[in-house]
Short mmCIF file of C-alpha atoms in Angstrom, two decimals:
data_model
loop_
_atom_site.label_atom_id
_atom_site.label_comp_id
_atom_site.label_asym_id
_atom_site.label_seq_id
_atom_site.Cartn_x
_atom_site.Cartn_y
_atom_site.Cartn_z
CA MET D 3 -21.58 14.04 1.67
CA SER D 4 -22.71 10.61 2.90
CA ARG D 5 -26.39 11.12 2.00
CA ASN D 6 -25.49 10.71 -1.68
CA ILE D 7 -23.72 7.39 -1.09
CA ARG D 8 -25.75 4.31 -2.05
CA ILE D 9 -24.91 1.05 -0.30
CA LEU D 10 -26.03 -2.45 -1.28
CA ALA D 11 -25.92 -4.96 1.61
CA VAL D 12 -25.95 -8.65 0.60
CA ASP D 13 -26.41 -11.35 3.26
CA ASP D 14 -28.59 -14.43 3.64
CA SER D 15 -29.14 -13.46 7.29
CA LYS D 16 -32.12 -11.13 7.66
CA SER D 17 -30.94 -10.10 11.12
CA THR D 18 -27.55 -9.01 9.73
CA LEU D 19 -29.24 -6.98 6.98
CA GLU D 20 -31.42 -5.35 9.62
CA VAL D 21 -28.36 -4.46 11.73
CA LEU D 22 -26.59 -2.95 8.73
CA LYS D 23 -29.62 -0.92 7.72
CA ARG D 24 -30.36 0.22 11.27
CA ASN D 25 -26.82 1.56 11.66
CA LEU D 26 -26.14 2.96 8.20
CA VAL D 27 -29.40 4.75 7.42
CA PRO D 28 -29.17 7.11 10.44
CA ALA D 29 -25.61 7.92 9.34
CA GLY D 30 -27.05 9.34 6.11
CA TYR D 31 -26.50 6.46 3.69
CA ASP D 32 -29.09 5.09 1.25
CA VAL D 33 -29.20 1.34 1.88
CA PHE D 34 -30.52 -1.43 -0.40
CA THR D 35 -30.60 -5.08 0.76
CA CYS D 36 -30.52 -8.49 -0.94
CA GLY D 37 -30.45 -12.00 0.50
CA ARG D 38 -28.78 -13.71 -2.47
CA VAL D 39 -25.99 -12.97 -4.92
CA ASP D 40 -28.22 -13.38 -7.98
CA GLU D 41 -30.64 -10.80 -6.54
CA ALA D 42 -27.73 -8.43 -5.98
CA VAL D 43 -26.47 -8.86 -9.55
CA ALA D 44 -29.93 -8.02 -10.87
CA LEU D 45 -30.23 -4.94 -8.66
CA LEU D 46 -26.78 -3.70 -9.74
CA GLU D 47 -28.01 -3.68 -13.33
CA ASP D 48 -30.82 -1.25 -12.47
CA VAL D 49 -29.48 0.89 -9.61
CA VAL D 50 -26.26 2.93 -9.39
CA ILE D 51 -24.49 1.65 -6.27
CA ASP D 52 -21.38 3.18 -4.67
CA LEU D 53 -20.53 0.47 -2.14
CA VAL D 54 -21.37 -3.23 -1.91
CA ILE D 55 -21.22 -4.87 1.54
CA THR D 56 -21.36 -8.65 1.14
CA ASP D 57 -21.25 -11.68 3.38
CA TYR D 58 -18.63 -14.37 2.70
CA ARG D 59 -20.77 -17.51 2.90
CA MET D 60 -24.15 -17.61 1.20
CA PRO D 61 -26.19 -20.30 -0.55
CA ALA D 62 -25.45 -20.90 -4.24
CA ALA D 63 -22.98 -18.17 -5.22
CA SER D 64 -20.63 -16.82 -2.52
CA GLY D 65 -19.52 -13.34 -1.59
CA LEU D 66 -16.24 -13.92 -3.45
CA ASP D 67 -18.24 -14.67 -6.60
CA LEU D 68 -20.02 -11.35 -6.16
CA ILE D 69 -16.69 -9.54 -5.69
CA LYS D 70 -15.38 -10.99 -8.96
CA HIS D 71 -18.57 -9.92 -10.76
CA VAL D 72 -18.33 -6.37 -9.42
CA ARG D 73 -14.60 -6.09 -10.17
CA ALA D 74 -15.15 -7.28 -13.74
CA ASN D 75 -18.26 -5.24 -14.56
CA LEU D 76 -18.38 -2.29 -12.13
CA PRO D 77 -14.77 -1.27 -11.42
CA ASP D 78 -15.80 2.03 -9.80
CA VAL D 79 -17.93 0.34 -7.13
CA GLU D 80 -16.25 -0.07 -3.74
CA ILE D 81 -16.55 -3.39 -1.87
CA MET D 82 -16.52 -4.43 1.78
CA MET D 83 -16.82 -8.04 2.95
CA ILE D 84 -18.17 -9.25 6.29
CA THR D 85 -17.62 -12.78 7.55
CA GLY D 86 -18.37 -14.90 10.55
CA TYR D 87 -15.59 -17.29 9.46
CA PRO D 88 -12.36 -15.24 9.59
CA SER D 89 -10.30 -18.44 10.02
CA ILE D 90 -11.35 -20.03 6.71
CA PRO D 91 -8.12 -20.92 4.85
CA GLY D 92 -7.11 -17.96 2.74
CA ALA D 93 -10.36 -16.09 3.38
CA VAL D 94 -8.83 -13.08 5.09
CA GLU D 95 -6.18 -12.69 2.40
CA ALA D 96 -8.71 -13.02 -0.41
CA ILE D 97 -11.05 -10.57 1.27
CA LYS D 98 -8.33 -7.99 1.76
CA ASP D 99 -7.22 -8.24 -1.84
CA GLY D 100 -10.66 -8.32 -3.43
CA ALA D 101 -12.37 -5.76 -1.25
CA GLY D 102 -11.45 -2.41 0.19
CA GLU D 103 -12.34 -3.41 3.76
CA TYR D 104 -13.49 -6.47 5.66
CA LEU D 105 -15.16 -7.01 9.04
CA ALA D 106 -15.41 -10.13 11.16
CA LYS D 107 -18.77 -10.82 12.79
CA PRO D 108 -19.84 -9.76 15.33
CA PHE D 109 -18.84 -6.14 14.76
CA THR D 110 -19.68 -3.00 16.67
CA THR D 111 -21.47 0.02 15.22
CA GLU D 112 -18.24 1.99 15.57
CA GLU D 113 -16.27 -0.62 13.61
CA LEU D 114 -18.91 -0.69 10.86
CA LEU D 115 -19.15 3.07 10.48
CA SER D 116 -15.37 3.45 10.63
CA SER D 117 -14.83 0.91 7.83
CA VAL D 118 -17.58 2.40 5.68
CA GLY D 119 -16.18 5.86 6.34
CA ARG D 120 -12.73 4.88 5.08
CA ILE D 121 -14.24 3.46 1.91
CA VAL D 122 -16.37 6.57 1.34
CA GLU D 123 -13.26 8.75 1.75
CA ARG D 124 -11.51 6.75 -0.96
CA LEU D 125 -14.57 6.95 -3.18
CA GLN D 126 -14.88 10.70 -2.77
CA ARG D 127 -11.14 11.16 -3.29
CA ARG D 128 -11.40 9.33 -6.60
CA ARG D 129 -14.35 11.49 -7.62
CA VAL D 130 -12.42 14.65 -6.78
CA LEU D 131 -9.46 13.50 -8.86
CA SER D 132 -11.82 12.67 -11.72
CA SER D 133 -13.48 16.06 -11.57
CA ALA D 134 -10.04 17.67 -11.58
CA ASP D 135 -9.38 16.28 -15.05
CA THR D 136 -6.83 13.76 -13.86
CA PRO D 137 -5.38 12.10 -16.96
CA PRO D 138 -7.23 8.81 -17.51
CA ASP D 139 -4.02 6.92 -18.24
CA ASN D 140 -2.51 7.60 -14.83
CA PHE D 141 -3.88 4.36 -13.34
CA GLY D 142 -4.98 6.20 -10.22
CA ILE D 143 -1.41 7.38 -9.54
CA ILE D 144 -0.87 11.13 -9.28
CA GLY D 145 1.86 12.63 -11.42
CA THR D 146 2.36 14.55 -14.65
CA SER D 147 6.16 14.71 -14.85
CA PRO D 148 8.01 13.10 -17.79
CA GLU D 149 9.53 10.64 -15.32
CA MET D 150 6.08 9.46 -14.22
CA GLU D 151 4.77 9.43 -17.79
CA ASN D 152 7.46 6.85 -18.48
CA VAL D 153 6.23 4.83 -15.50
CA PHE D 154 2.65 4.98 -16.81
CA GLN D 155 3.78 3.74 -20.22
CA ARG D 156 5.61 0.81 -18.60
CA ILE D 157 2.53 0.00 -16.49
CA GLY D 158 0.39 -0.09 -19.64
CA LYS D 159 2.79 -2.43 -21.43
CA ALA D 160 3.11 -4.67 -18.37
CA ALA D 161 -0.67 -4.82 -17.90
CA ALA D 162 -1.13 -5.89 -21.52
CA SER D 163 1.18 -8.89 -21.02
CA ASP D 164 1.36 -11.75 -18.54
CA ALA D 165 5.10 -11.50 -17.90
CA ASN D 166 6.59 -11.17 -14.43
CA VAL D 167 7.47 -7.62 -13.38
CA LEU D 168 10.25 -6.22 -11.19
CA ILE D 169 9.49 -2.79 -9.71
CA SER D 170 12.45 -0.89 -8.29
CA GLY D 171 12.63 2.36 -6.38
CA GLU D 172 13.39 3.93 -3.03
CA SER D 173 11.19 3.35 0.01
CA GLY D 174 8.02 5.42 -0.09
CA THR D 175 7.93 5.98 -3.87
CA GLY D 176 4.75 3.96 -4.40
CA LYS D 177 5.96 0.59 -5.69
CA GLU D 178 2.88 -1.23 -4.40
CA LEU D 179 0.62 1.31 -6.16
CA VAL D 180 2.42 0.46 -9.41
CA ALA D 181 2.00 -3.27 -8.77
CA ARG D 182 -1.72 -2.86 -8.09
CA ALA D 183 -2.08 -0.74 -11.24
CA VAL D 184 -0.49 -3.51 -13.31
CA HIS D 185 -2.74 -6.17 -11.77
CA TYR D 186 -6.05 -4.29 -11.89
CA ASN D 187 -5.50 -3.25 -15.50
CA SER D 188 -4.57 -6.75 -16.66
CA ASP D 189 -6.64 -9.78 -17.62
CA ARG D 190 -6.11 -11.04 -14.06
CA ARG D 191 -8.02 -8.14 -12.50
CA THR D 192 -10.97 -10.28 -11.37
CA ALA D 193 -8.72 -12.62 -9.37
CA SER D 194 -6.78 -11.90 -6.19
CA PHE D 195 -3.88 -9.52 -5.70
CA VAL D 196 -1.93 -10.99 -2.77
CA PRO D 197 0.80 -8.87 -1.12
CA VAL D 198 3.64 -10.76 0.59
CA ASN D 199 6.16 -9.01 2.84
CA CYS D 200 9.37 -10.93 2.18
CA THR D 201 11.04 -9.47 5.27
CA ALA D 202 8.34 -10.68 7.66
CA ILE D 203 8.41 -14.45 7.04
CA PRO D 204 10.94 -16.49 9.06
CA ASP D 205 12.57 -19.48 7.36
CA SER D 206 10.66 -21.89 9.61
CA LEU D 207 7.35 -20.66 8.19
CA VAL D 208 8.30 -19.96 4.56
CA GLU D 209 6.89 -23.17 3.09
CA SER D 210 3.67 -23.02 5.14
CA GLU D 211 3.07 -19.34 4.32
CA LEU D 212 3.77 -19.73 0.60
CA PHE D 213 2.11 -23.06 -0.06
CA GLY D 214 -0.15 -23.71 2.94
CA HIS D 215 -0.43 -26.78 5.14
CA VAL D 216 -2.85 -29.59 5.92
CA LYS D 217 -4.38 -30.29 9.31
CA GLY D 218 -1.89 -32.01 11.62
CA ALA D 219 1.13 -31.22 9.45
CA PHE D 220 2.97 -29.85 12.51
CA THR D 221 2.33 -28.85 16.09
CA GLY D 222 -0.35 -26.19 16.14
CA ALA D 223 -1.73 -27.00 12.68
CA LYS D 224 -5.29 -27.51 13.95
CA GLU D 225 -6.84 -26.99 10.53
CA SER D 226 -5.79 -26.87 6.89
CA ARG D 227 -4.73 -23.50 5.59
CA ALA D 228 -4.26 -22.10 2.09
CA GLY D 229 -0.93 -20.48 1.31
CA PHE D 230 -0.29 -17.30 -0.63
CA PHE D 231 0.10 -19.10 -3.97
CA GLU D 232 -3.18 -20.98 -3.63
CA VAL D 233 -5.03 -17.79 -2.67
CA ALA D 234 -3.51 -15.97 -5.65
CA ASN D 235 -4.23 -18.70 -8.20
CA GLY D 236 -5.37 -17.00 -11.40
CA GLY D 237 -4.21 -13.64 -10.05
CA SER D 238 -1.00 -11.94 -8.94
CA ILE D 239 1.39 -12.20 -6.02
CA PHE D 240 3.17 -9.01 -4.96
CA LEU D 241 6.54 -9.91 -3.44
CA ASP D 242 7.41 -6.75 -1.55
CA GLU D 243 11.12 -6.15 -0.83
CA ILE D 244 12.18 -9.37 -2.51
CA GLY D 245 15.79 -8.26 -2.07
CA ASP D 246 15.38 -9.10 1.63
CA ALA D 247 14.16 -12.65 0.94
CA SER D 248 16.29 -15.27 2.69
CA PRO D 249 18.18 -17.92 0.66
CA THR D 250 15.55 -20.45 1.77
CA MET D 251 12.70 -18.30 0.53
CA GLN D 252 14.53 -17.60 -2.74
CA ALA D 253 14.91 -21.33 -3.35
CA LYS D 254 11.23 -22.05 -2.65
CA LEU D 255 10.13 -19.22 -4.93
CA LEU D 256 12.38 -20.37 -7.75
CA ARG D 257 11.03 -23.91 -7.55
CA VAL D 258 7.38 -22.91 -7.84
CA LEU D 259 8.11 -20.38 -10.59
CA GLN D 260 9.95 -23.00 -12.65
CA SER D 261 7.49 -25.87 -12.21
CA LYS D 262 4.25 -23.99 -11.45
CA GLU D 263 3.63 -26.78 -8.95
CA PHE D 264 3.73 -27.09 -5.17
CA CYS D 265 2.70 -29.34 -2.31
CA LYS D 266 1.17 -28.18 0.94
CA VAL D 267 3.19 -28.91 4.06
CA GLY D 268 2.17 -32.38 5.25
CA SER D 269 0.72 -33.41 1.88
CA SER D 270 2.14 -35.32 -1.08
CA ILE D 271 -0.55 -34.08 -3.48
CA VAL D 272 1.00 -31.96 -6.24
CA ARG D 273 -1.03 -28.85 -7.07
CA THR D 274 -0.61 -26.67 -10.14
CA VAL D 275 -0.84 -22.91 -9.91
CA ASP D 276 -1.25 -20.04 -12.37
CA VAL D 277 0.20 -16.94 -10.73
CA ARG D 278 1.88 -13.81 -12.02
CA ILE D 279 4.77 -12.41 -10.00
CA LEU D 280 4.99 -8.68 -9.32
CA ALA D 281 8.13 -8.11 -7.24
CA ALA D 282 9.46 -4.90 -5.71
CA THR D 283 12.75 -3.87 -4.16
CA HIS D 284 14.67 -0.78 -3.05
CA LYS D 285 17.94 -2.68 -3.44
CA ASP D 286 20.22 -3.19 -6.45
CA LEU D 287 19.47 -6.82 -7.27
CA ARG D 288 22.04 -6.95 -10.09
CA ARG D 289 24.77 -6.01 -7.64
CA MET D 290 23.41 -8.55 -5.15
CA VAL D 291 23.62 -11.22 -7.86
CA ASP D 292 27.26 -10.26 -8.49
CA GLU D 293 27.95 -10.40 -4.74
CA GLY D 294 26.27 -13.80 -4.46
CA THR D 295 23.53 -12.66 -2.07
CA PHE D 296 20.66 -13.06 -4.55
CA ARG D 297 20.09 -16.02 -6.86
CA GLU D 298 20.84 -15.22 -10.49
CA ASP D 299 18.27 -17.72 -11.79
CA LEU D 300 15.52 -16.18 -9.62
CA PHE D 301 16.55 -12.68 -10.72
CA TYR D 302 16.01 -13.52 -14.39
CA ARG D 303 12.71 -15.22 -13.59
CA ILE D 304 11.23 -12.09 -11.99
CA ASN D 305 12.98 -9.41 -14.06
CA VAL D 306 11.17 -9.90 -17.36
CA ILE D 307 9.64 -6.41 -17.38
CA ASP D 308 11.28 -3.76 -15.22
CA ILE D 309 9.61 -0.59 -13.94
CA HIS D 310 11.67 1.99 -12.05
CA VAL D 311 9.71 4.39 -9.87
CA PRO D 312 11.67 7.66 -9.55
CA PRO D 313 12.25 9.33 -6.18
CA LEU D 314 10.13 12.37 -5.40
CA SER D 315 13.18 14.63 -5.67
CA GLU D 316 13.41 13.79 -9.40
CA ARG D 317 9.74 14.36 -10.24
CA GLY D 318 9.81 18.15 -10.64
CA ASP D 319 6.42 19.86 -10.33
CA ASP D 320 4.78 16.61 -9.23
CA LEU D 321 5.70 17.77 -5.73
CA LEU D 322 3.27 20.70 -6.03
CA VAL D 323 0.55 18.50 -7.53
CA LEU D 324 0.91 16.06 -4.64
CA ILE D 325 0.96 18.84 -2.03
CA ASN D 326 -2.32 20.23 -3.38
CA HIS D 327 -3.82 16.75 -3.49
CA PHE D 328 -2.88 15.87 0.09
CA LEU D 329 -3.93 19.29 1.40
CA ALA D 330 -7.39 18.80 -0.13
CA GLU D 331 -7.65 15.17 1.00
CA PHE D 332 -6.77 15.69 4.65
CA SER D 333 -8.67 18.98 4.89
CA ARG D 334 -11.85 17.17 3.87
CA GLY D 335 -11.26 14.71 6.68
CA MET D 336 -10.92 17.63 9.11
CA HIS D 337 -13.98 19.41 7.63
CA ARG D 338 -11.95 22.55 6.90
CA GLN D 339 -10.87 24.54 3.87
CA PRO D 340 -7.43 23.53 2.57
CA PRO D 341 -4.75 25.86 3.93
CA THR D 342 -2.30 27.56 1.59
CA LEU D 343 1.50 27.57 1.81
CA THR D 344 3.66 30.69 1.75
CA ASP D 345 6.31 31.06 -0.94
CA GLU D 346 9.01 30.52 1.70
CA ALA D 347 7.39 27.26 2.86
CA LEU D 348 7.04 26.01 -0.70
CA GLN D 349 10.63 26.94 -1.43
CA ALA D 350 11.77 24.95 1.62
CA LEU D 351 9.74 21.92 0.56
CA ARG D 352 11.13 22.09 -2.98
CA ARG D 353 14.70 22.23 -1.72
CA TYR D 354 14.22 19.35 0.69
CA ASP D 355 15.63 15.99 -0.45
CA TRP D 356 12.59 13.88 0.58
CA PRO D 357 14.45 10.73 1.68
CA GLY D 358 11.06 9.19 2.57
CA ASN D 359 9.58 10.21 -0.81
CA VAL D 360 5.79 10.42 -1.31
CA ARG D 361 5.07 8.58 1.94
CA GLU D 362 7.04 11.21 3.87
CA LEU D 363 5.26 14.04 2.03
CA GLU D 364 1.86 12.54 2.78
CA ASN D 365 2.69 12.20 6.49
CA LEU D 366 3.95 15.79 6.61
CA ILE D 367 0.88 17.31 4.96
CA GLN D 368 -1.45 15.31 7.20
CA ARG D 369 0.42 16.55 10.27
CA LEU D 370 0.27 20.17 9.08
CA VAL D 371 -3.46 20.01 8.37
CA VAL D 372 -4.13 18.54 11.82
CA ILE D 373 -1.79 20.74 13.86
CA VAL D 374 -1.79 24.13 12.09
CA ASP D 375 -4.95 26.08 12.95
CA HIS D 376 -4.42 29.12 10.71
CA ASP D 377 -5.23 29.28 7.01
CA THR D 378 -1.65 29.87 5.83
CA ILE D 379 1.23 27.50 6.48
CA GLY D 380 4.53 29.32 6.83
CA ILE D 381 8.17 28.33 7.15
CA THR D 382 7.95 28.26 10.96
CA ASP D 383 5.16 25.67 10.78
CA LEU D 384 7.44 23.18 9.05
CA PRO D 385 9.53 20.63 11.00
CA GLU D 386 13.16 21.50 11.65
CA THR D 387 14.16 19.01 8.96
CA MET D 388 12.47 21.15 6.35
CA ARG D 389 13.75 24.45 7.67
CA PHE D 390 17.31 23.13 7.68
CA SER D 391 16.97 22.32 3.99
CA LEU D 392 17.32 26.05 3.24
CA PRO D 393 20.86 27.36 2.55
CA ARG D 394 22.50 28.70 5.70
CA GLU D 395 25.56 30.86 6.17
CA GLY D 396 28.63 28.86 7.05
CA SER D 397 27.08 25.51 6.08
CA VAL D 398 29.89 24.80 3.60
CA ASN D 399 32.44 24.90 6.44
CA ARG D 400 31.06 21.79 8.13
CA THR D 401 32.56 18.32 7.68
CA LEU D 402 30.65 15.58 5.86
CA GLU D 403 30.25 13.71 9.15
CA GLU D 404 28.73 16.79 10.81
CA VAL D 405 26.25 17.19 7.95
CA GLU D 406 25.32 13.49 8.14
CA LEU D 407 24.75 13.52 11.88
CA GLU D 408 22.72 16.73 11.70
CA HIS D 409 20.48 15.15 9.06
CA ILE D 410 20.01 12.09 11.28
CA ARG D 411 19.06 14.34 14.18
CA ASN D 412 16.57 16.23 12.02
CA VAL D 413 14.95 13.01 10.79
CA LEU D 414 14.58 11.85 14.40
CA VAL D 415 12.84 15.15 15.20
CA MET D 416 10.58 14.68 12.17
CA THR D 417 9.63 11.15 13.32
CA SER D 418 9.19 12.11 17.00
CA ASP D 419 12.24 9.96 17.87
CA ASN D 420 10.78 6.86 16.23
CA LYS D 421 14.05 5.11 15.41
CA THR D 422 12.44 2.40 13.27
CA ARG D 423 10.74 5.00 11.07
CA ALA D 424 13.88 7.19 11.04
CA ALA D 425 16.02 4.24 9.91
CA GLU D 426 13.51 3.52 7.13
CA ILE D 427 13.63 7.13 5.89
CA LEU D 428 17.44 7.19 6.08
CA GLY D 429 17.69 3.90 4.19
CA ILE D 430 19.68 2.15 6.94
CA ASN D 431 18.86 -0.48 9.58
CA ARG D 432 18.33 0.23 13.28
CA LYS D 433 21.74 -1.19 14.23
CA THR D 434 23.53 1.21 11.88
CA LEU D 435 21.44 4.10 13.20
CA ARG D 436 22.36 3.22 16.80
CA GLU D 437 26.05 3.12 15.89
CA LYS D 438 25.87 6.52 14.20
CA LEU D 439 24.06 7.99 17.22
CA LYS D 440 26.75 6.65 19.55
CA ARG D 441 29.38 8.30 17.38
CA PHE D 442 27.37 11.53 17.51
CA GLU D 443 27.27 11.36 21.32
CA GLY D 444 31.03 10.85 21.37
CA MET D 445 31.57 13.93 19.19
CA ALA D 446 29.32 15.97 21.46
CA LYS D 447 31.28 14.93 24.57
CA GLN D 448 34.56 15.83 22.91
CA GLY D 449 33.20 19.29 22.16
CA GLU D 450 32.27 19.93 25.80
#
């Protein structure tokens, strides 16, 4: 497979180019090298390249300039950036959003080959989907159901505009994929797509993370740093799980969305910014507005275009399409032929509710491909959660509480007792899960 992959390495350091070539050629890759961005641009006009590996800092044009050129003119080419300056303000974020992978110098041979391997897998996956006559208007998202066709239409309309977008849907449905599809099919595609996890930023760091800070602004600020909005200037910011944003974060977001201006922490210089907001949530923001837990003015700022991503349980035969896709994908990684599923196994999977949606399906198929040695996957190969989704005699005689606690137990089995993951699948927090488990233990003791 890898011998057909052509890689262009771009770095002003001859020693780095030699290291890349010395490690990649024996692995079966065809490697071309350039010392300048303009040389690379010229070569890309004459040679079909699959992957560009570029340095961050180079004379004249930079690696980021090369990324923008490739994204604008060669959208099918994969990109990996290497840098000896991982602490440059905003560099890591920009690299992650503009390239498929990035490596900090110095890197080991294992790290290099692992990163290249991940990119090649994505490249080959895309080629397989293309050869399978995947509809061209699917934006790289797999699905043929009417529900997903509606999503694709909304993505197309959103990509053709510059309005803010609110993407709703359960956890694991692929909201970030939709956001990336909107960005990379819009006029902003050559600029950065910056994901922000709204649940992961404490109030004390909100302003610094969003807008950046100057050197000496606070204890520990040893150098200036670009914030998310500066990194995303000209591009898009993806506010993931905005329903979990604190009141402080909501206020800061509203201010910059209204004025399109901000100041770095420790600076009085007002900076203007041109950023499109792509927000996502699994919560009902309208209800949160009514309850007073989410700002109404912010809600109307972000909810100009709405896209609802349906749960997997409502996507009909998309389940089978996704099963076949994941079986083929993970089997390639294991260098084996894709196993088949028995009718009983398929029936169990179709009756299952899929609380974790596509993410849960992907994890399940990967586990089956890795663990199951035989060529046919049967009902007994599935986790207990899936087997219990089949109708059983006497199941209608159980109380609602018994059904709920059994489902919790099955999800814990499915996640190997990972309570954080189980809570995510169940759509509750860890504290609520612990309380339900205590109640379950109490019921069990009463039955003894």
